[in-house]
Amino acid sequence: MSSLLIKNGTIVTASDRYAGDVYIEDETVATIGTHLELSADRVIDAQGCYLFPGGIDAHTHMELPFMGTFASDTFESGTLAGLHGGTTCIIDFAIQTQGDSLAAALDSWHQKADGHAVGDYAFHCAVTDFNDDTRKEIPDIINDHGINSFKVFMAYKGFLMVDDRQIFELMQELVKHGGILTSHCENGDMIDHMVKTFVDDGKVEPRYHVLSRPPICEAEASGRVIDLAWQTGCPNYIVHMTCEEALERVRKATLRNQKVHVETCIQYLLLDDSLYFQDGFEGAKIVMSPPLRKKKDQEALWAGINQNLIHHVATDHCPFCMNQKEMGIDNFAKIPNGAPGIENRMELLYSEGVAKGRISLNKFVEISSTGAAKIFGLFPRKGTITAGADADIIIFDPEVKHTISADSHHMMVDYNAYEGWEVQGKTRTTILRGTVAVDEGVAHVGEGFGKYLKRPPFTPHF
Ligand code: URP
Ligand code: ZN
Ligand code: ZN
């Protein structure tokens, strides 16, 4: 049995903050106390540092085949980059190819991840073709594969998008078997029409990406899926919410005491749509869907976090190198949608959130880890620091300042949307299941260290 003792840190969970030592045996937290005098194979002094639960990023796309290319991070490189920044666990989307089975999608994602991921991982199952055969697969996906969350795309017409009937019927099935429906909310028909109109008019620069996807598209689709969830009673989670108008639909639903789980992503809190209007092809770097919004939307999202309307801040990590983005140099509609972020999420959220006084330390833990763990059935194994939980802990030094750059990041992508940003606070050490995975920027684990996580049905969504 191996043991590790972390002394003199300040333990922070979603609800508490206290001085304490953490004693870890093998992969789990064994004891928490003050001035623990236990002998251990290794002792780490965390004086002056916070001990946070390992970050969970519930929205990533490693090696995603998308728009004629593949997202540039593998499960190995992407999860390792996450560990550098303090993310110990991801939930990636295994996406069905229309015409194929859900099981085939899961096989394909397991092949990419098993034996390769460095950090821990689970899968959501994205349903792009809900039919009688797919319906029959749902109980097995939930009970055998250990996947309790299913995703639908309300946009990307022609290859990922499903219609309302499919969403409604899938929700009814999930209610029976204890699943949760997650949704990419944009009105794909409206967008399809606007994209075509711009392209036909020769308006092909990256700025037309944002102009073809106005907030109303997202708000309408968000309201629609909320209503379908209300009617069916299906637990639901809206991914990557970006704007005030969509958040208003959530607020309205709470007035009838409906529970709607909401995710935003770090880029929607920090970057705005003026970036699409830069000269040349620069705007392609942040072509993602939904697009970046206005500063007033960022304010609404920060407020939404504190109003408990938003429960998780993910990344939608879906990186493409510039030569891949250039597939759309003559037509914004061909720019692969997505951007990197997994390595920087935790530190940016601390720096821009906690250090700038927008959120509390406890809220930081809740939205970077605990909330996702609870919603998706990983809690309390993941998402908190407590006896019996996986020893996924980051030792975070709030005093260290550093600068983000593609020259020093570990993500397999040749730009960083936050290039040159000064960040307050740094992940000093990342511990995954009791093993020091990354320490002072040096990785001590490698390919295959990550474990696949099964998640149970009927989780008590908070
Ligand atoms: O632009 C994005 N978000 N790319 C990844 C796929 C998705 O919609 O989540
Ligand atoms: Zn999406
Ligand atoms: Zn996504």
CSV table of C-alpha atoms and ligand atoms in Angstrom, one decimal:
chain,number,residue,atom,x,y,z
A,1,MET,CA,0.0,0.0,0.0
A,2,SER,CA,1.3,3.5,-0.9
A,3,SER,CA,0.6,6.5,1.2
A,4,LEU,CA,0.8,10.3,0.7
A,5,LEU,CA,0.4,13.0,3.3
A,6,ILE,CA,-0.4,16.6,2.2
A,7,LYS,CA,0.2,18.9,5.1
A,8,ASN,CA,-0.6,22.5,6.0
A,9,GLY,CA,-3.0,23.3,3.1
A,10,THR,CA,-6.3,25.0,3.1
A,11,ILE,CA,-9.0,22.5,2.1
A,12,VAL,CA,-11.8,24.0,0.0
A,13,THR,CA,-14.9,22.2,-1.0
A,14,ALA,CA,-18.2,23.5,-2.5
A,15,SER,CA,-19.3,24.1,1.1
A,16,ASP,CA,-16.3,24.4,3.4
A,17,ARG,CA,-12.9,26.0,3.8
A,18,TYR,CA,-10.6,24.9,6.6
A,19,ALA,CA,-6.9,24.3,7.5
A,20,GLY,CA,-6.1,20.6,7.3
A,21,ASP,CA,-3.9,17.7,6.4
A,22,VAL,CA,-5.0,15.0,4.0
A,23,TYR,CA,-3.8,11.5,4.3
A,24,ILE,CA,-4.1,9.3,1.2
A,25,GLU,CA,-3.8,5.5,1.0
A,26,ASP,CA,-3.4,4.1,-2.4
A,27,GLU,CA,-6.1,5.8,-4.6
A,28,THR,CA,-8.4,7.2,-1.9
A,29,VAL,CA,-8.5,9.8,0.8
A,30,ALA,CA,-8.2,7.9,4.1
A,31,THR,CA,-8.2,10.6,6.8
A,32,ILE,CA,-8.5,14.4,7.0
A,33,GLY,CA,-7.4,16.2,10.2
A,34,THR,CA,-5.3,18.9,11.7
A,35,HIS,CA,-1.6,18.2,12.5
A,36,LEU,CA,-1.8,14.6,11.4
A,37,GLU,CA,1.3,12.7,12.7
A,38,LEU,CA,1.1,9.7,10.4
A,39,SER,CA,4.0,8.3,8.6
A,40,ALA,CA,3.7,8.3,4.8
A,41,ASP,CA,5.8,7.2,1.8
A,42,ARG,CA,5.7,10.9,0.8
A,43,VAL,CA,4.9,14.1,2.5
A,44,ILE,CA,4.0,17.3,0.6
A,45,ASP,CA,4.0,20.6,2.3
A,46,ALA,CA,1.1,22.7,0.9
A,47,GLN,CA,1.7,25.8,3.1
A,48,GLY,CA,0.1,28.9,1.5
A,49,CYS,CA,-1.8,26.8,-1.0
A,50,TYR,CA,-5.4,25.7,-1.5
A,51,LEU,CA,-6.4,22.1,-1.8
A,52,PHE,CA,-9.2,21.9,-4.4
A,53,PRO,CA,-11.0,18.8,-5.6
A,54,GLY,CA,-9.6,17.8,-9.0
A,55,GLY,CA,-11.3,19.7,-11.8
A,56,ILE,CA,-14.0,18.0,-13.9
A,57,ASP,CA,-14.6,19.2,-17.4
A,58,ALA,CA,-17.9,17.7,-18.4
A,59,HIS,CA,-17.7,18.9,-22.0
A,60,THR,CA,-14.8,17.8,-24.2
A,61,HIS,CA,-14.2,16.5,-27.7
A,62,MET,CA,-10.9,14.6,-28.0
A,63,GLU,CA,-10.1,13.4,-31.6
A,64,LEU,CA,-13.6,14.3,-32.7
A,65,PRO,CA,-14.2,13.7,-36.4
A,66,PHE,CA,-15.9,16.9,-37.4
A,67,MET,CA,-16.5,19.0,-40.5
A,68,GLY,CA,-14.0,17.0,-42.6
A,69,THR,CA,-11.2,16.8,-40.1
A,70,PHE,CA,-10.4,15.7,-36.5
A,71,ALA,CA,-10.1,17.7,-33.3
A,72,SER,CA,-6.3,17.9,-32.8
A,73,ASP,CA,-6.0,16.7,-29.2
A,74,THR,CA,-5.9,12.9,-28.6
A,75,PHE,CA,-7.2,11.5,-25.4
A,76,GLU,CA,-3.6,11.2,-24.4
A,77,SER,CA,-2.5,14.8,-25.2
A,78,GLY,CA,-5.8,16.4,-24.1
A,79,THR,CA,-6.1,14.8,-20.7
A,80,LEU,CA,-2.5,15.4,-20.0
A,81,ALA,CA,-2.9,19.1,-20.8
A,82,GLY,CA,-5.9,19.0,-18.5
A,83,LEU,CA,-3.8,17.6,-15.7
A,84,HIS,CA,-1.3,20.4,-16.1
A,85,GLY,CA,-4.1,22.9,-15.4
A,86,GLY,CA,-5.8,20.9,-12.6
A,87,THR,CA,-8.5,19.0,-14.5
A,88,THR,CA,-8.3,15.3,-13.5
A,89,CYS,CA,-11.5,14.0,-15.1
A,90,ILE,CA,-13.3,14.7,-18.4
A,91,ILE,CA,-16.7,13.6,-19.8
A,92,ASP,CA,-16.3,13.4,-23.6
A,93,PHE,CA,-19.1,12.9,-26.1
A,94,ALA,CA,-19.2,9.6,-28.0
A,95,ILE,CA,-21.2,10.7,-31.0
A,96,GLN,CA,-23.3,8.3,-33.1
A,97,THR,CA,-22.9,8.4,-36.8
A,98,GLN,CA,-26.3,8.7,-38.4
A,99,GLY,CA,-27.3,5.2,-39.7
A,100,ASP,CA,-25.0,3.5,-37.2
A,101,SER,CA,-25.8,2.2,-33.7
A,102,LEU,CA,-25.0,3.9,-30.3
A,103,ALA,CA,-22.9,0.8,-29.4
A,104,ALA,CA,-20.7,1.4,-32.5
A,105,ALA,CA,-20.1,5.0,-31.3
A,106,LEU,CA,-19.1,3.8,-27.8
A,107,ASP,CA,-16.8,1.2,-29.3
A,108,SER,CA,-15.1,3.8,-31.4
A,109,TRP,CA,-14.6,6.2,-28.4
A,110,HIS,CA,-13.3,3.4,-26.2
A,111,GLN,CA,-10.8,2.6,-28.9
A,112,LYS,CA,-9.6,6.2,-28.8
A,113,ALA,CA,-9.5,6.5,-25.1
A,114,ASP,CA,-8.8,3.1,-23.4
A,115,GLY,CA,-5.2,2.6,-22.7
A,116,HIS,CA,-4.4,6.1,-23.9
A,117,ALA,CA,-6.1,8.7,-21.7
A,118,VAL,CA,-3.8,10.0,-19.0
A,119,GLY,CA,-6.6,11.5,-16.9
A,120,ASP,CA,-9.8,9.8,-15.9
A,121,TYR,CA,-12.7,9.9,-18.3
A,122,ALA,CA,-16.4,9.1,-18.9
A,123,PHE,CA,-18.6,9.4,-21.9
A,124,HIS,CA,-21.9,11.1,-22.7
A,125,CYS,CA,-23.7,9.3,-25.5
A,126,ALA,CA,-24.7,11.6,-28.3
A,127,VAL,CA,-27.8,10.4,-30.2
A,128,THR,CA,-27.9,11.8,-33.8
A,129,ASP,CA,-30.4,9.3,-35.2
A,130,PHE,CA,-33.1,8.2,-32.7
A,131,ASN,CA,-35.2,5.3,-34.2
A,132,ASP,CA,-36.7,2.0,-33.1
A,133,ASP,CA,-33.3,0.3,-33.1
A,134,THR,CA,-31.6,3.1,-31.1
A,135,ARG,CA,-34.5,3.1,-28.6
A,136,LYS,CA,-33.8,-0.6,-27.8
A,137,GLU,CA,-30.1,0.2,-27.1
A,138,ILE,CA,-30.8,2.8,-24.3
A,139,PRO,CA,-31.2,0.3,-21.3
A,140,ASP,CA,-27.9,-1.4,-22.2
A,141,ILE,CA,-26.0,1.9,-22.7
A,142,ILE,CA,-27.2,3.0,-19.3
A,143,ASN,CA,-26.8,-0.3,-17.4
A,144,ASP,CA,-23.9,-2.0,-19.1
A,145,HIS,CA,-21.8,0.8,-20.4
A,146,GLY,CA,-22.5,3.0,-17.3
A,147,ILE,CA,-23.6,6.0,-19.2
A,148,ASN,CA,-26.4,8.0,-17.8
A,149,SER,CA,-26.3,11.1,-20.0
A,150,PHE,CA,-27.4,11.5,-23.6
A,151,LYS,CA,-26.8,14.4,-25.9
A,152,VAL,CA,-28.8,15.8,-28.7
A,153,PHE,CA,-27.8,18.5,-31.2
A,154,MET,CA,-30.5,20.9,-32.1
A,155,ALA,CA,-28.2,22.4,-34.8
A,156,TYR,CA,-25.7,21.1,-37.4
A,157,LYS,CA,-28.4,20.3,-39.8
A,158,GLY,CA,-27.7,17.4,-42.1
A,159,PHE,CA,-25.2,15.5,-39.9
A,160,LEU,CA,-25.8,15.8,-36.2
A,161,MET,CA,-29.2,17.6,-35.8
A,162,VAL,CA,-32.3,15.7,-34.6
A,163,ASP,CA,-35.9,16.9,-34.8
A,164,ASP,CA,-38.2,17.6,-31.9
A,165,ARG,CA,-40.0,14.3,-32.2
A,166,GLN,CA,-36.7,12.4,-31.7
A,167,ILE,CA,-35.9,14.6,-28.7
A,168,PHE,CA,-39.3,14.1,-27.2
A,169,GLU,CA,-39.2,10.3,-27.6
A,170,LEU,CA,-35.7,10.0,-26.4
A,171,MET,CA,-36.7,12.0,-23.3
A,172,GLN,CA,-39.5,9.6,-22.6
A,173,GLU,CA,-37.1,6.7,-22.8
A,174,LEU,CA,-34.6,8.3,-20.5
A,175,VAL,CA,-37.3,8.9,-17.9
A,176,LYS,CA,-38.0,5.2,-17.8
A,177,HIS,CA,-34.3,4.2,-17.5
A,178,GLY,CA,-32.9,6.9,-15.3
A,179,GLY,CA,-31.0,9.0,-17.8
A,180,ILE,CA,-30.4,12.7,-18.3
A,181,LEU,CA,-30.8,14.6,-21.6
A,182,THR,CA,-28.1,17.1,-22.5
A,183,SER,CA,-28.7,19.4,-25.4
A,184,HIS,CA,-26.8,21.7,-27.8
A,185,CYS,CA,-29.4,24.4,-28.1
A,186,GLU,CA,-29.5,26.4,-31.3
A,187,ASN,CA,-32.3,26.5,-34.0
A,188,GLY,CA,-30.5,24.6,-36.8
A,189,ASP,CA,-33.1,25.5,-39.4
A,190,MET,CA,-32.9,29.2,-38.8
A,191,ILE,CA,-29.1,29.0,-38.9
A,192,ASP,CA,-29.0,26.9,-42.0
A,193,HIS,CA,-31.0,29.4,-43.8
A,194,MET,CA,-29.0,32.4,-42.6
A,195,VAL,CA,-25.7,30.7,-43.4
A,196,LYS,CA,-26.9,30.0,-47.0
A,197,THR,CA,-28.1,33.5,-47.5
A,198,PHE,CA,-24.7,35.0,-46.4
A,199,VAL,CA,-22.7,32.6,-48.5
A,200,ASP,CA,-24.9,33.2,-51.6
A,201,ASP,CA,-24.3,36.9,-51.1
A,202,GLY,CA,-20.5,36.4,-51.1
A,203,LYS,CA,-20.3,37.2,-47.3
A,204,VAL,CA,-17.8,34.6,-46.4
A,205,GLU,CA,-15.4,36.1,-43.8
A,206,PRO,CA,-15.3,34.6,-40.2
A,207,ARG,CA,-17.5,37.5,-38.9
A,208,TYR,CA,-20.5,36.0,-40.7
A,209,HIS,CA,-20.3,33.0,-38.4
A,210,VAL,CA,-21.6,35.1,-35.5
A,211,LEU,CA,-24.0,37.1,-37.6
A,212,SER,CA,-25.6,33.8,-38.8
A,213,ARG,CA,-26.2,32.6,-35.3
A,214,PRO,CA,-27.9,35.3,-33.3
A,215,PRO,CA,-28.9,34.8,-29.6
A,216,ILE,CA,-32.5,34.3,-30.5
A,217,CYS,CA,-31.6,31.0,-32.2
A,218,GLU,CA,-30.1,29.8,-28.9
A,219,ALA,CA,-32.9,31.2,-26.7
A,220,GLU,CA,-35.6,29.7,-28.8
A,221,ALA,CA,-34.0,26.2,-28.8
A,222,SER,CA,-33.3,26.4,-25.1
A,223,GLY,CA,-36.9,27.3,-24.3
A,224,ARG,CA,-38.1,24.5,-26.6
A,225,VAL,CA,-36.0,21.8,-24.9
A,226,ILE,CA,-37.0,23.1,-21.5
A,227,ASP,CA,-40.6,22.8,-22.4
A,228,LEU,CA,-40.1,19.3,-23.8
A,229,ALA,CA,-38.4,18.3,-20.5
A,230,TRP,CA,-41.2,19.8,-18.5
A,231,GLN,CA,-43.8,17.8,-20.5
A,232,THR,CA,-41.9,14.5,-20.2
A,233,GLY,CA,-40.4,15.0,-16.7
A,234,CYS,CA,-36.9,14.2,-18.1
A,235,PRO,CA,-33.9,15.5,-16.2
A,236,ASN,CA,-32.1,17.9,-18.5
A,237,TYR,CA,-28.8,19.8,-18.9
A,238,ILE,CA,-28.1,22.5,-21.4
A,239,VAL,CA,-24.6,22.6,-22.6
A,240,HIS,CA,-22.5,25.6,-23.5
A,241,MET,CA,-25.0,28.4,-22.7
A,242,THR,CA,-23.8,31.7,-23.9
A,243,CYS,CA,-26.3,34.5,-23.6
A,244,GLU,CA,-28.7,36.5,-21.4
A,245,GLU,CA,-31.7,35.6,-23.6
A,246,ALA,CA,-31.2,31.8,-23.2
A,247,LEU,CA,-30.6,32.3,-19.5
A,248,GLU,CA,-33.9,34.1,-19.2
A,249,ARG,CA,-35.7,31.0,-20.5
A,250,VAL,CA,-34.1,29.1,-17.6
A,251,ARG,CA,-35.0,31.7,-15.1
A,252,LYS,CA,-38.6,31.6,-16.4
A,253,ALA,CA,-38.7,27.8,-16.0
A,254,THR,CA,-37.6,28.1,-12.4
A,255,LEU,CA,-40.8,30.1,-11.7
A,256,ARG,CA,-42.8,26.9,-12.3
A,257,ASN,CA,-40.3,25.1,-10.1
A,258,GLN,CA,-38.7,23.3,-13.0
A,259,LYS,CA,-35.1,22.2,-12.5
A,260,VAL,CA,-32.9,23.0,-15.4
A,261,HIS,CA,-29.2,22.2,-15.2
A,262,VAL,CA,-27.0,24.6,-17.1
A,263,GLU,CA,-23.4,24.6,-18.3
A,264,THR,CA,-21.5,27.6,-19.7
A,265,CYS,CA,-17.9,27.5,-20.9
A,266,ILE,CA,-14.9,29.5,-19.8
A,267,GLN,CA,-14.7,31.3,-23.2
A,268,TYR,CA,-18.3,32.6,-22.9
A,269,LEU,CA,-17.4,34.2,-19.6
A,270,LEU,CA,-14.2,35.8,-20.8
A,271,LEU,CA,-14.2,36.5,-24.6
A,272,ASP,CA,-16.6,38.5,-26.6
A,273,ASP,CA,-17.8,38.7,-30.2
A,274,SER,CA,-15.6,41.7,-31.2
A,275,LEU,CA,-12.9,39.1,-31.9
A,276,TYR,CA,-14.8,37.9,-35.0
A,277,PHE,CA,-14.4,41.4,-36.5
A,278,GLN,CA,-10.6,41.4,-36.4
A,279,ASP,CA,-8.7,41.8,-39.7
A,280,GLY,CA,-8.0,38.9,-41.9
A,281,PHE,CA,-8.7,35.3,-40.8
A,282,GLU,CA,-7.9,35.9,-37.0
A,283,GLY,CA,-11.6,35.4,-36.1
A,284,ALA,CA,-11.4,31.8,-37.3
A,285,LYS,CA,-9.6,31.0,-34.1
A,286,ILE,CA,-12.7,31.4,-32.1
A,287,VAL,CA,-15.3,30.1,-34.6
A,288,MET,CA,-17.3,27.9,-32.4
A,289,SER,CA,-21.0,27.2,-31.9
A,290,PRO,CA,-22.8,28.9,-30.3
A,291,PRO,CA,-20.5,31.9,-31.0
A,292,LEU,CA,-19.0,34.3,-28.5
A,293,ARG,CA,-21.5,37.0,-27.4
A,294,LYS,CA,-21.5,40.5,-26.0
A,295,LYS,CA,-20.0,41.8,-22.8
A,296,LYS,CA,-23.5,42.2,-21.3
A,297,ASP,CA,-23.9,38.4,-21.8
A,298,GLN,CA,-20.7,37.7,-19.9
A,299,GLU,CA,-22.1,39.8,-17.0
A,300,ALA,CA,-25.4,37.8,-17.2
A,301,LEU,CA,-23.5,34.5,-17.1
A,302,TRP,CA,-21.4,35.5,-14.1
A,303,ALA,CA,-24.6,36.7,-12.3
A,304,GLY,CA,-26.3,33.4,-13.4
A,305,ILE,CA,-23.6,31.5,-11.6
A,306,ASN,CA,-24.2,33.3,-8.4
A,307,GLN,CA,-27.9,33.0,-8.8
A,308,ASN,CA,-27.5,29.2,-9.0
A,309,LEU,CA,-28.9,29.2,-12.5
A,310,ILE,CA,-25.6,27.9,-13.9
A,311,HIS,CA,-24.1,24.8,-12.4
A,312,HIS,CA,-20.9,24.0,-14.3
A,313,VAL,CA,-18.2,25.8,-16.3
A,314,ALA,CA,-16.7,23.5,-18.9
A,315,THR,CA,-14.6,24.1,-22.0
A,316,ASP,CA,-16.2,22.4,-25.0
A,317,HIS,CA,-12.5,21.7,-25.7
A,318,CYS,CA,-12.5,21.0,-29.4
A,319,PRO,CA,-9.2,22.3,-30.8
A,320,PHE,CA,-8.2,22.7,-34.5
A,321,CYS,CA,-4.8,23.9,-35.7
A,322,MET,CA,-4.7,26.9,-38.0
A,323,ASN,CA,-4.1,24.8,-41.1
A,324,GLN,CA,-7.4,23.0,-40.2
A,325,LYS,CA,-9.2,26.3,-39.6
A,326,GLU,CA,-8.0,27.3,-43.1
A,327,MET,CA,-10.4,24.8,-44.6
A,328,GLY,CA,-12.8,27.7,-44.3
A,329,ILE,CA,-10.5,30.5,-45.6
A,330,ASP,CA,-13.0,31.1,-48.5
A,331,ASN,CA,-16.2,30.3,-46.6
A,332,PHE,CA,-16.8,30.7,-42.9
A,333,ALA,CA,-19.3,27.8,-43.0
A,334,LYS,CA,-16.4,25.4,-43.6
A,335,ILE,CA,-14.2,26.5,-40.7
A,336,PRO,CA,-14.2,23.6,-38.2
A,337,ASN,CA,-16.1,24.8,-35.2
A,338,GLY,CA,-14.4,24.6,-31.9
A,339,ALA,CA,-11.5,26.0,-29.8
A,340,PRO,CA,-9.0,24.8,-27.1
A,341,GLY,CA,-9.4,25.4,-23.4
A,342,ILE,CA,-8.9,22.3,-21.2
A,343,GLU,CA,-5.5,23.4,-19.9
A,344,ASN,CA,-6.5,26.9,-18.9
A,345,ARG,CA,-10.0,26.5,-17.6
A,346,MET,CA,-9.3,26.1,-13.9
A,347,GLU,CA,-6.6,28.8,-13.7
A,348,LEU,CA,-8.7,31.3,-15.7
A,349,LEU,CA,-11.8,30.6,-13.6
A,350,TYR,CA,-9.8,31.2,-10.5
A,351,SER,CA,-8.0,34.3,-11.8
A,352,GLU,CA,-11.0,36.0,-13.4
A,353,GLY,CA,-13.5,34.6,-11.0
A,354,VAL,CA,-12.1,34.4,-7.5
A,355,ALA,CA,-9.2,36.8,-7.7
A,356,LYS,CA,-11.3,39.5,-9.3
A,357,GLY,CA,-14.1,39.0,-6.7
A,358,ARG,CA,-16.8,37.8,-9.1
A,359,ILE,CA,-17.3,34.4,-7.3
A,360,SER,CA,-16.4,32.9,-4.0
A,361,LEU,CA,-13.9,30.1,-3.4
A,362,ASN,CA,-16.7,27.6,-2.7
A,363,LYS,CA,-18.5,28.6,-5.9
A,364,PHE,CA,-15.2,28.1,-7.8
A,365,VAL,CA,-15.1,24.5,-6.5
A,366,GLU,CA,-18.8,24.0,-7.2
A,367,ILE,CA,-18.7,25.1,-10.8
A,368,SER,CA,-15.3,23.6,-11.7
A,369,SER,CA,-15.9,20.2,-10.1
A,370,THR,CA,-18.7,19.4,-7.6
A,371,GLY,CA,-21.7,20.5,-9.7
A,372,ALA,CA,-20.8,18.3,-12.7
A,373,ALA,CA,-19.9,15.4,-10.4
A,374,LYS,CA,-23.4,15.6,-8.8
A,375,ILE,CA,-25.4,16.1,-12.0
A,376,PHE,CA,-23.6,13.2,-13.8
A,377,GLY,CA,-23.4,10.7,-11.0
A,378,LEU,CA,-19.7,10.8,-10.1
A,379,PHE,CA,-20.2,12.3,-6.7
A,380,PRO,CA,-18.9,11.7,-4.0
A,381,ARG,CA,-16.2,9.5,-5.7
A,382,LYS,CA,-15.2,12.7,-7.6
A,383,GLY,CA,-15.9,16.3,-7.0
A,384,THR,CA,-15.0,16.7,-3.4
A,385,ILE,CA,-12.3,16.1,-0.8
A,386,THR,CA,-13.6,13.6,1.8
A,387,ALA,CA,-12.7,10.3,3.3
A,388,GLY,CA,-13.4,7.5,0.9
A,389,ALA,CA,-13.4,9.7,-2.2
A,390,ASP,CA,-10.8,9.3,-5.0
A,391,ALA,CA,-7.8,11.3,-4.0
A,392,ASP,CA,-8.1,13.7,-6.9
A,393,ILE,CA,-6.6,16.9,-5.4
A,394,ILE,CA,-4.9,20.0,-6.8
A,395,ILE,CA,-2.5,22.0,-4.8
A,396,PHE,CA,-3.1,25.5,-6.0
A,397,ASP,CA,-0.9,28.5,-5.2
A,398,PRO,CA,-3.0,31.7,-5.3
A,399,GLU,CA,0.0,33.9,-5.3
A,400,VAL,CA,1.8,32.7,-8.4
A,401,LYS,CA,1.3,34.8,-11.5
A,402,HIS,CA,1.9,33.5,-15.0
A,403,THR,CA,1.2,34.2,-18.6
A,404,ILE,CA,-0.7,32.0,-21.0
A,405,SER,CA,1.0,31.2,-24.3
A,406,ALA,CA,0.8,28.6,-27.1
A,407,ASP,CA,4.6,28.4,-26.8
A,408,SER,CA,4.3,26.8,-23.3
A,409,HIS,CA,0.9,25.1,-23.3
A,410,HIS,CA,0.6,21.3,-23.6
A,411,MET,CA,-2.5,21.2,-25.8
A,412,MET,CA,-1.8,19.9,-29.3
A,413,VAL,CA,-2.9,23.1,-31.1
A,414,ASP,CA,-0.8,26.0,-32.5
A,415,TYR,CA,-2.6,28.9,-30.9
A,416,ASN,CA,-4.2,29.9,-27.6
A,417,ALA,CA,-7.3,32.1,-27.5
A,418,TYR,CA,-5.9,33.7,-24.3
A,419,GLU,CA,-2.4,34.4,-25.6
A,420,GLY,CA,-0.6,36.9,-23.4
A,421,TRP,CA,-3.2,36.8,-20.6
A,422,GLU,CA,-1.7,37.4,-17.2
A,423,VAL,CA,-3.2,34.9,-14.7
A,424,GLN,CA,-3.3,35.1,-10.9
A,425,GLY,CA,-2.9,31.7,-9.3
A,426,LYS,CA,-1.4,28.5,-10.6
A,427,THR,CA,-1.9,24.7,-10.2
A,428,ARG,CA,1.3,23.6,-8.5
A,429,THR,CA,0.6,19.9,-8.2
A,430,THR,CA,-2.1,17.7,-9.6
A,431,ILE,CA,-2.8,14.5,-7.8
A,432,LEU,CA,-5.0,11.9,-9.5
A,433,ARG,CA,-6.2,8.9,-7.5
A,434,GLY,CA,-3.3,9.3,-5.0
A,435,THR,CA,-0.6,9.6,-7.6
A,436,VAL,CA,1.3,12.9,-8.2
A,437,ALA,CA,0.4,13.2,-11.8
A,438,VAL,CA,1.9,16.6,-12.5
A,439,ASP,CA,4.2,18.6,-10.2
A,440,GLU,CA,5.6,22.1,-11.0
A,441,GLY,CA,4.9,21.6,-14.7
A,442,VAL,CA,6.5,18.1,-14.9
A,443,ALA,CA,4.3,15.1,-15.7
A,444,HIS,CA,4.9,11.9,-13.7
A,445,VAL,CA,2.2,9.8,-15.3
A,446,GLY,CA,1.7,8.9,-19.0
A,447,GLU,CA,-0.4,7.2,-21.6
A,448,GLY,CA,-3.0,4.8,-20.2
A,449,PHE,CA,-3.0,6.1,-16.6
A,450,GLY,CA,-6.5,7.4,-16.9
A,451,LYS,CA,-9.5,5.1,-15.9
A,452,TYR,CA,-12.9,4.9,-17.5
A,453,LEU,CA,-15.6,5.8,-15.1
A,454,LYS,CA,-19.0,4.2,-15.1
A,455,ARG,CA,-21.9,6.2,-13.8
A,456,PRO,CA,-25.2,4.9,-12.4
A,457,PRO,CA,-28.8,5.7,-13.5
A,458,PHE,CA,-31.3,7.6,-11.5
A,459,THR,CA,-28.6,9.9,-9.9
A,460,PRO,CA,-30.1,12.3,-7.4
A,461,HIS,CA,-29.7,15.5,-9.5
A,462,PHE,CA,-29.1,18.4,-7.2
B,1,URP,O1,-18.1,24.7,-31.9
B,1,URP,C1,-18.2,23.8,-31.2
B,1,URP,N1,-18.9,23.9,-30.1
B,1,URP,N2,-17.7,22.6,-31.5
B,1,URP,C2,-17.8,21.3,-30.9
B,1,URP,C3,-19.1,20.7,-31.2
B,1,URP,C4,-20.2,21.3,-30.3
B,1,URP,O2,-21.1,21.9,-30.8
B,1,URP,O3,-20.2,21.1,-29.1
B,2,ZN,ZN,-22.3,22.0,-29.1
B,3,ZN,ZN,-19.3,20.4,-27.7
